[in-house]
XYZ file of C-alpha atoms in Angstrom:
188
model
C 76.189 185.647 135.360
C 76.268 185.736 131.575
C 73.444 184.891 129.266
C 74.088 183.141 125.848
C 71.972 182.492 122.750
C 72.145 182.222 119.026
C 69.422 183.060 116.268
C 69.461 182.352 112.742
C 69.784 185.377 110.239
C 70.601 185.931 106.588
C 73.784 187.471 105.197
C 74.184 187.963 101.438
C 71.270 185.468 101.138
C 72.931 182.869 103.217
C 72.121 181.559 106.658
C 74.333 182.958 109.506
C 74.210 182.844 113.145
C 73.883 185.844 115.348
C 75.587 184.825 118.783
C 74.644 186.744 121.767
C 76.308 187.013 125.244
C 74.848 189.528 127.825
C 75.248 190.412 131.399
C 73.049 193.012 133.381
C 75.339 195.818 132.164
C 77.032 194.555 128.849
C 75.875 192.938 125.648
C 77.966 191.530 122.804
C 76.989 190.421 119.194
C 78.858 188.279 116.843
C 77.891 186.943 113.619
C 79.306 183.704 111.996
C 78.493 181.433 109.435
C 78.368 178.280 111.864
C 76.288 177.733 114.902
C 78.306 175.496 117.060
C 81.616 175.194 118.887
C 83.415 176.432 115.770
C 81.778 179.604 116.087
C 81.981 179.910 119.669
C 85.677 179.345 119.793
C 86.290 181.859 116.814
C 84.313 184.513 118.897
C 86.583 183.797 121.813
C 83.969 185.192 124.422
C 82.326 182.407 126.006
C 85.768 179.837 126.399
C 87.021 182.596 128.735
C 83.814 182.651 130.859
C 84.661 182.016 134.516
C 81.229 182.569 135.943
C 77.709 180.942 135.577
C 76.464 180.800 131.961
C 72.424 180.768 131.639
C 71.337 179.062 128.543
C 68.677 176.911 126.749
C 70.405 173.477 127.131
C 71.878 173.644 123.614
C 74.522 170.883 123.464
C 77.647 172.995 122.624
C 77.240 175.272 125.700
C 77.958 172.002 127.887
C 81.403 171.975 126.337
C 82.415 175.090 128.170
C 84.028 175.008 131.468
C 81.888 177.050 133.626
C 78.877 176.749 136.112
C 75.814 176.225 133.848
C 72.153 177.368 134.524
C 69.134 176.470 132.345
C 66.541 178.893 131.149
C 63.275 178.088 133.027
C 61.098 179.929 130.483
C 62.037 177.293 127.921
C 61.175 174.468 130.229
C 57.786 176.080 131.051
C 56.920 176.250 127.287
C 57.811 172.648 127.039
C 55.933 171.683 130.157
C 52.694 173.677 128.980
C 52.948 172.000 125.475
C 53.188 168.431 127.053
C 50.184 169.286 129.522
C 48.148 170.352 126.698
C 49.000 167.493 124.283
C 49.102 164.623 126.789
C 46.675 165.997 129.274
C 49.036 164.415 132.114
C 48.940 166.379 135.475
C 52.716 166.278 136.190
C 53.753 169.121 133.868
C 51.196 171.306 135.443
C 52.631 170.355 139.026
C 55.947 170.961 137.819
C 55.032 174.299 136.459
C 53.577 175.428 139.808
C 56.603 174.162 141.602
C 59.083 176.256 139.411
C 56.937 179.283 139.699
C 56.589 179.168 143.429
C 60.347 178.397 143.763
C 60.899 181.574 141.527
C 58.584 183.738 143.730
C 60.435 182.507 146.971
C 63.801 183.541 145.280
C 62.289 186.884 144.309
C 60.838 187.474 147.873
C 64.330 186.643 149.343
C 65.962 189.193 146.939
C 63.374 191.712 147.968
C 64.150 191.098 151.568
C 67.822 191.546 150.793
C 68.687 188.013 151.726
C 71.751 186.302 149.786
C 70.164 182.808 150.018
C 66.989 180.804 150.699
C 67.051 178.690 153.811
C 68.597 175.244 153.495
C 64.977 173.950 154.493
C 63.470 175.951 151.601
C 66.327 174.619 149.269
C 65.705 170.981 150.288
C 61.995 171.246 150.112
C 62.211 172.565 146.445
C 64.629 169.699 145.347
C 62.630 167.072 147.107
C 59.307 168.193 145.458
C 61.036 168.476 142.052
C 62.473 164.922 142.335
C 59.004 163.382 143.464
C 57.140 165.030 140.470
C 59.998 163.585 138.119
C 59.686 160.051 139.684
C 55.819 160.106 139.470
C 56.202 161.349 135.696
C 58.774 158.702 135.092
C 56.507 155.982 135.946
C 53.903 157.168 133.486
C 56.240 157.940 130.747
C 58.813 155.061 130.751
C 61.615 154.685 128.367
C 60.545 153.149 124.962
C 61.994 149.772 124.235
C 62.875 148.176 120.763
C 60.027 146.024 119.369
C 61.801 144.965 116.139
C 65.258 144.048 114.845
C 66.259 147.339 113.664
C 69.642 149.011 114.628
C 70.108 152.293 116.079
C 68.575 154.289 118.800
C 64.921 153.788 119.866
C 62.657 156.953 119.447
C 61.624 158.405 122.772
C 58.678 160.453 123.592
C 58.873 164.209 124.144
C 57.711 163.766 127.635
C 60.419 161.086 128.328
C 63.165 163.160 126.788
C 62.040 166.141 128.793
C 62.031 164.192 131.986
C 65.345 162.875 131.197
C 66.912 166.359 130.536
C 65.352 167.796 133.753
C 66.647 164.745 135.799
C 70.172 164.878 134.335
C 70.493 168.638 134.631
C 68.653 169.180 138.120
C 71.407 171.354 139.582
C 71.334 173.485 136.469
C 67.515 173.849 136.284
C 67.444 174.645 140.071
C 70.562 176.793 139.898
C 68.334 179.969 140.536
C 67.285 178.425 143.727
C 70.864 177.604 145.166
C 72.487 180.809 143.792
C 70.165 184.075 143.973
C 72.268 185.962 141.625
C 71.243 183.637 138.939
C 67.924 184.755 137.104
C 65.099 182.184 136.517
C 65.000 182.518 132.642
C 67.741 183.539 129.959
C 65.451 186.339 128.654
C 68.455 188.787 128.779
C 70.186 186.704 126.303
C 67.174 185.968 124.074
């Protein structure tokens, strides 16, 4: 399992990017003028990854040929923001589900188990999908109401729901593989 992240910094008064790849025992740092795949390829670390990469769903990471896992700390922050700004209840239910799943995984590790039971995994996925279905009914896709061209702007809730549905396996990777952590904090 490796964790990846990138942060802006100034080099000779110009914006550059500090790219980080970390495991439990090693951390690599690289600075590059670019943030995207150009920098990732130039550094040469991530394109050679064969294991699970934990990240924040940044688009260039998806171009890497590896198993992906998403940082649930990022999702918890987005869910908290949506709950506070929309006063909808589904974000709070999703937060409770993710934290309960995290706790189940931690308990399994403490008991030196290598996996959750199939029943536990199935329950978590079923509840996750049910929350998404209920939330989707409350936050439908925005439709075009004029003759303008281009994409129709979607709500933050809809965009988060779509990302959580499109990447369900990556969001819940920590449930199906106990060697994958709940967050990307090591890379952050």
